[in-house]
Amino acid sequence: MHAVTVPEPGGPDALVWAEVPVPEPAEGEVLVEVAASAVNRADLLQRQGFYDPPPGASPYPGLECSGRITALGPGVSTWEVGDEVCALLAGGGYAEQVAVPTGQLLPVPDGIDLTTAASLPEVTSTIWSNVFMVAHLRPGETLLVHGGGSGIGTMAIQLAKAVGARVAVTAGSKEKLDRCAELGADILINYREQDFVEELRAATDGQGADVILDIIGAKYLEKNVKALAFNGRLAVIGLQGGVKGELNLGALLSKRAAVTATSLRARPAAEKAAIVAAVKEHVWPLLADGRVKPVVDSTLPMSRAADAHRALEESGHVGKILLTVQPAS
């Protein structure tokens, strides 16, 4: 089979479409013939040599995929060859085939085509685990999403609105903010022209955000704490703005607020399975009835993964960028 390999870390051209061995499904795993994968920021870090896969994971980039099961490993009885699935991965999505633990498999949602389904596992698992399982966003509360036009952002807007929350977003252009508004965002903040703390306070009668979903990290840490409401929860899921920041514990104490930081890729299999099960229970019905829809910016052949990485780095996209192995039938 073929996969996107990284012989040496570097820029987008470090990605090489090459022939590699076919993986063998282990106990409790299935082999999936990949139809599509999606590009995530973590893939860029792996390509640059900053984010190695967990021990035992596939060495190829790709944290999610969609496709069809072609073989069952020992002990698998809940899935069948031919089933159409999408999957949360620790790596290996940029390949023609990948071995997946059954706890990380999801059926393709009703009404979603096989290619588009590749855009769902990572974002839905990340958002549901952080915004709902950890930060416990409730109806009537306000969620602030940084990077509202991203794959994470476009899905977070919809899931928060689906449970009755108010949504504020930051983005760097009117075009992206317009798309966020179409998805249901209530408060639109251009971070290039406006101070998100001031804008959020003005729009919430001075209260701030009950939950903040942050992809920036250190650069926004102080301002995020200022933007939190009393009993607010800051969930840090990305470090695009650096890894070291100063935290004013007095400000945090005075607001009775909390800061959490999580990653999904290296979690134990049992934790991933619990998250995937929660996503199937709570998110899949919203996708099936059309209340929540995947947002796909563009689709490229997997052999052009370098171009997809360039597009993600330029940040002109809205939603997910997909890579296809073969047309979905």
Coordinates of C-alpha atoms in Angstrom, one line a residue:
M1 CA 0.0 0.0 0.0
H2 CA 1.0 3.7 -0.1
A3 CA 1.1 6.2 2.7
V4 CA 2.3 9.8 3.3
T5 CA 5.7 9.4 5.0
V6 CA 8.1 11.9 6.7
P7 CA 11.6 10.6 6.0
E8 CA 13.1 13.8 7.5
P9 CA 11.2 16.6 9.4
G10 CA 10.7 19.8 7.6
G11 CA 8.3 21.9 5.5
P12 CA 5.4 20.6 3.5
D13 CA 7.7 19.1 0.9
A14 CA 9.0 16.7 3.6
L15 CA 5.8 14.7 3.0
V16 CA 6.5 11.8 0.6
W17 CA 3.8 9.5 -0.9
A18 CA 5.6 6.2 -0.7
E19 CA 5.1 2.4 -0.7
V20 CA 4.9 0.9 2.8
P21 CA 3.9 -2.4 4.5
V22 CA 0.3 -3.1 5.0
P23 CA -0.6 -3.0 8.8
E24 CA -1.9 -6.2 10.5
P25 CA -4.9 -5.7 12.8
A26 CA -4.0 -6.8 16.4
E27 CA -6.3 -8.1 19.1
G28 CA -9.4 -5.9 19.2
E29 CA -8.6 -4.0 16.0
V30 CA -9.9 -3.9 12.5
L31 CA -8.2 -3.0 9.2
V32 CA -9.8 -0.1 7.4
E33 CA -9.4 0.7 3.7
V34 CA -9.2 4.5 3.9
A35 CA -11.4 6.6 1.7
A36 CA -10.4 9.9 3.2
S37 CA -8.5 11.6 6.1
A38 CA -8.4 15.1 7.4
V39 CA -5.6 17.6 8.0
N40 CA -5.1 18.8 11.6
R41 CA -2.6 21.2 13.2
A42 CA -1.1 18.2 15.0
D43 CA -0.1 16.8 11.6
L44 CA 1.9 19.9 10.8
L45 CA 3.7 19.6 14.1
Q46 CA 4.5 15.9 13.4
R47 CA 5.8 16.8 10.0
Q48 CA 8.1 19.4 11.6
G49 CA 9.5 16.9 14.1
F50 CA 7.7 18.4 17.2
Y51 CA 4.9 15.9 17.8
D52 CA 5.9 12.2 17.6
P53 CA 3.2 9.5 17.6
P54 CA 2.6 7.7 20.9
P55 CA 4.5 4.4 21.3
G56 CA 3.0 1.6 19.1
A57 CA 1.0 4.0 16.9
S58 CA 1.4 4.3 13.1
P59 CA 4.3 6.5 12.2
Y60 CA 2.3 8.2 9.4
P61 CA 0.4 11.5 10.0
G62 CA -3.4 11.5 10.2
L63 CA -5.6 11.6 13.4
E64 CA -8.9 10.6 11.7
C65 CA -10.2 8.8 8.7
S66 CA -13.2 7.3 7.0
G67 CA -13.4 4.1 5.0
R68 CA -14.5 0.5 4.9
I69 CA -13.5 -2.4 7.1
T70 CA -11.6 -5.1 5.1
A71 CA -10.4 -7.4 7.9
L72 CA -11.1 -8.2 11.5
G73 CA -8.4 -8.8 14.1
P74 CA -8.7 -11.5 16.8
G75 CA -11.6 -11.1 19.2
V76 CA -13.6 -8.6 17.1
S77 CA -17.3 -9.5 16.9
T78 CA -19.1 -6.1 16.9
W79 CA -18.1 -5.1 13.4
E80 CA -18.2 -6.8 10.0
V81 CA -16.1 -6.7 6.9
G82 CA -17.7 -4.1 4.5
D83 CA -19.0 -1.8 7.3
E84 CA -18.5 1.9 6.5
V85 CA -16.9 3.7 9.4
C86 CA -15.0 6.7 10.5
A87 CA -12.3 6.5 13.2
L88 CA -10.3 8.5 15.7
L89 CA -6.6 7.6 15.3
A90 CA -3.3 8.0 17.1
G91 CA -1.7 8.2 13.6
G92 CA -1.8 6.6 10.2
G93 CA -4.8 8.3 8.6
Y94 CA -2.6 9.5 5.6
A95 CA -2.5 6.0 4.2
E96 CA -4.4 3.6 2.0
Q97 CA -5.0 1.3 5.0
V98 CA -4.9 1.7 8.8
A99 CA -5.4 -0.6 11.8
V100 CA -7.9 0.8 14.3
P101 CA -9.0 -0.3 17.8
T102 CA -12.7 -1.0 17.8
G103 CA -13.3 1.4 20.6
Q104 CA -12.3 4.3 18.3
L105 CA -14.6 3.3 15.5
L106 CA -17.8 5.1 14.6
P107 CA -20.5 4.3 12.0
V108 CA -20.8 6.9 9.2
P109 CA -23.7 9.1 10.4
D110 CA -26.9 8.9 8.4
G111 CA -27.0 11.5 5.7
I112 CA -23.2 12.0 5.6
D113 CA -21.2 10.7 2.7
L114 CA -18.2 8.5 3.3
T115 CA -15.6 11.1 2.3
T116 CA -17.1 13.9 4.4
A117 CA -17.3 11.6 7.4
A118 CA -13.5 11.8 7.7
S119 CA -13.9 15.4 8.9
L120 CA -15.8 14.3 12.1
P121 CA -13.9 12.1 14.6
E122 CA -11.2 14.4 15.8
V123 CA -13.2 17.6 16.0
T124 CA -16.3 16.0 17.6
S125 CA -14.1 14.0 20.1
T126 CA -12.0 17.1 21.0
I127 CA -15.0 19.4 21.5
W128 CA -17.3 17.0 23.3
S129 CA -14.5 15.9 25.7
N130 CA -13.4 19.4 26.5
V131 CA -16.4 21.6 26.3
F132 CA -19.0 19.2 27.6
M133 CA -17.3 16.4 29.6
V134 CA -14.7 18.6 31.3
A135 CA -16.0 22.2 31.2
H136 CA -19.7 21.1 31.5
L137 CA -21.1 23.8 29.2
R138 CA -24.8 24.2 30.1
P139 CA -27.9 25.7 28.3
G140 CA -28.0 29.4 28.7
E141 CA -24.2 29.8 29.3
T142 CA -21.8 31.6 27.0
L143 CA -19.0 29.8 25.2
L144 CA -16.1 31.7 23.6
V145 CA -14.4 29.9 20.8
H146 CA -11.0 31.1 19.6
G147 CA -10.5 30.4 15.9
G148 CA -14.1 30.2 15.0
G149 CA -13.5 29.5 11.3
S150 CA -11.3 26.5 12.0
G151 CA -12.5 22.9 11.9
I152 CA -12.7 22.9 15.7
G153 CA -14.4 26.3 15.7
T154 CA -17.1 25.6 13.1
M155 CA -18.1 22.4 14.9
A156 CA -18.0 24.0 18.4
I157 CA -20.3 26.7 17.3
Q158 CA -22.9 24.2 16.2
L159 CA -22.7 21.9 19.1
A160 CA -22.9 24.7 21.6
K161 CA -26.0 26.2 19.9
A162 CA -27.6 22.7 19.7
V163 CA -27.5 22.5 23.5
G164 CA -28.8 26.0 24.0
A165 CA -25.7 28.0 24.7
R166 CA -24.7 31.4 23.5
V167 CA -21.6 31.5 21.3
A168 CA -18.9 34.1 20.9
V169 CA -16.1 33.6 18.4
T170 CA -12.8 35.3 17.4
A171 CA -11.6 35.2 13.8
G172 CA -9.2 37.3 11.7
S173 CA -11.4 38.4 8.8
K174 CA -15.0 39.5 8.0
E175 CA -15.4 36.6 5.7
K176 CA -14.6 34.1 8.5
L177 CA -16.9 35.9 10.9
D178 CA -19.7 35.9 8.4
R179 CA -19.4 32.1 8.1
C180 CA -19.4 31.8 11.9
A181 CA -22.6 33.8 12.0
E182 CA -24.2 31.6 9.4
L183 CA -23.4 28.6 11.7
G184 CA -25.1 30.3 14.6
A185 CA -22.4 32.4 16.4
D186 CA -24.0 35.3 18.4
I187 CA -21.0 37.5 19.2
L188 CA -18.4 38.1 16.4
I189 CA -15.0 39.5 17.3
N190 CA -12.2 40.3 14.8
Y191 CA -9.1 39.7 16.9
R192 CA -7.0 41.8 14.4
E193 CA -9.1 44.9 15.1
Q194 CA -10.9 44.4 18.4
D195 CA -10.0 43.4 22.0
F196 CA -11.9 40.2 22.6
V197 CA -12.0 40.8 26.4
E198 CA -13.7 44.2 26.0
E199 CA -16.0 43.0 23.2
L200 CA -17.1 40.0 25.2
R201 CA -17.8 42.0 28.3
A202 CA -19.8 44.6 26.3
A203 CA -21.9 41.8 24.8
T204 CA -22.5 40.0 28.1
D205 CA -23.3 42.9 30.4
G206 CA -19.9 42.6 31.9
Q207 CA -20.2 38.9 32.8
G208 CA -17.8 37.3 30.3
A209 CA -17.6 33.7 29.1
D210 CA -18.7 30.8 31.2
V211 CA -16.5 28.5 29.0
I212 CA -13.6 29.4 26.7
L213 CA -12.2 26.9 24.2
D214 CA -8.7 28.0 23.4
I215 CA -6.3 26.9 20.7
I216 CA -3.8 29.7 21.3
G217 CA -2.2 28.9 24.7
A218 CA 0.3 31.2 26.3
K219 CA -0.3 34.3 24.3
Y220 CA -4.0 34.4 25.4
L221 CA -3.7 33.1 28.9
E222 CA -3.9 36.4 30.8
K223 CA -6.6 37.8 28.6
N224 CA -8.6 34.5 28.7
V225 CA -8.7 34.7 32.5
K226 CA -9.9 38.3 32.3
A227 CA -12.6 37.2 29.9
L228 CA -13.9 34.4 32.2
A229 CA -17.2 34.9 34.1
F230 CA -17.4 33.9 37.7
N231 CA -17.2 30.1 38.0
G232 CA -15.8 30.2 34.4
R233 CA -13.8 27.3 32.8
L234 CA -10.9 27.8 30.4
A235 CA -10.1 24.7 28.3
V236 CA -6.8 24.9 26.5
I237 CA -6.4 22.5 23.6
G238 CA -3.7 24.2 21.5
L239 CA -0.5 26.1 21.8
Q240 CA -0.3 28.1 18.6
G241 CA 0.6 31.2 20.7
G242 CA 3.3 29.5 22.8
V243 CA 3.7 27.2 25.7
K244 CA 4.8 29.4 28.6
G245 CA 2.6 32.1 30.1
E246 CA 2.1 33.9 33.4
L247 CA -1.1 32.9 35.3
N248 CA -2.5 35.3 37.9
L249 CA -3.8 32.9 40.5
G250 CA -5.4 35.8 42.4
A251 CA -7.6 36.6 39.4
L252 CA -8.4 32.9 39.1
L253 CA -9.3 32.6 42.8
S254 CA -11.4 35.8 42.8
K255 CA -13.5 34.3 40.0
R256 CA -13.6 30.8 41.4
A257 CA -12.5 29.8 37.9
A258 CA -10.7 26.8 36.5
V259 CA -8.1 26.2 33.8
T260 CA -7.7 22.8 32.2
A261 CA -5.4 21.6 29.4
T262 CA -5.8 18.4 27.5
S263 CA -4.7 16.5 24.5
L264 CA -6.4 13.6 22.8
R265 CA -3.8 11.7 20.9
A266 CA -1.8 10.1 23.7
R267 CA -4.8 9.2 26.0
P268 CA -5.1 5.6 27.0
A269 CA -7.3 3.5 24.7
A270 CA -10.0 3.2 27.4
E271 CA -10.3 7.0 27.7
K272 CA -10.6 7.4 23.9
A273 CA -13.2 4.7 23.8
A274 CA -15.3 6.5 26.4
I275 CA -15.1 9.7 24.5
V276 CA -16.0 8.1 21.2
A277 CA -18.9 6.4 22.9
A278 CA -20.1 9.7 24.2
V279 CA -19.8 11.3 20.8
K280 CA -21.8 8.5 19.3
E281 CA -24.5 9.0 21.9
H282 CA -24.8 12.8 21.9
V283 CA -23.4 14.1 18.6
W284 CA -24.3 11.5 16.0
P285 CA -28.1 12.1 16.4
L286 CA -27.5 15.8 15.8
L287 CA -25.6 15.0 12.6
A288 CA -28.3 12.5 11.5
D289 CA -31.1 15.0 11.8
G290 CA -29.2 17.9 10.3
R291 CA -29.0 20.1 13.3
V292 CA -25.2 19.9 13.1
K293 CA -23.4 19.7 9.8
P294 CA -19.7 19.1 8.9
V295 CA -18.0 22.1 7.3
V296 CA -15.5 21.1 4.6
D297 CA -13.3 23.8 3.0
S298 CA -11.6 21.7 0.3
T299 CA -10.6 18.2 -0.7
L300 CA -7.3 17.1 -2.3
P301 CA -5.8 13.8 -3.3
M302 CA -3.7 12.3 -0.5
S303 CA -0.7 12.4 -2.8
R304 CA -1.0 16.2 -2.6
A305 CA -0.8 16.3 1.2
A306 CA 2.0 18.9 1.0
D307 CA -0.5 21.4 -0.7
A308 CA -3.1 20.7 2.0
H309 CA -0.5 21.5 4.7
R310 CA 0.4 24.7 3.0
A311 CA -3.3 25.7 2.9
L312 CA -3.7 25.0 6.6
E313 CA -0.6 27.0 7.4
E314 CA -1.9 30.0 5.4
S315 CA -5.1 29.9 7.5
G316 CA -7.4 31.0 4.7
H317 CA -9.7 28.1 5.1
V318 CA -13.0 27.7 6.9
G319 CA -13.7 24.2 8.3
K320 CA -11.8 21.1 7.5
I321 CA -9.4 20.2 4.7
L322 CA -9.7 16.6 3.5
L323 CA -7.4 14.2 1.7
T324 CA -8.9 11.4 -0.4
V325 CA -7.4 8.1 -1.3
Q326 CA -10.2 7.1 -3.7
P327 CA -13.7 8.4 -4.6
A328 CA -16.3 7.3 -2.2
S329 CA -19.1 5.2 -3.8

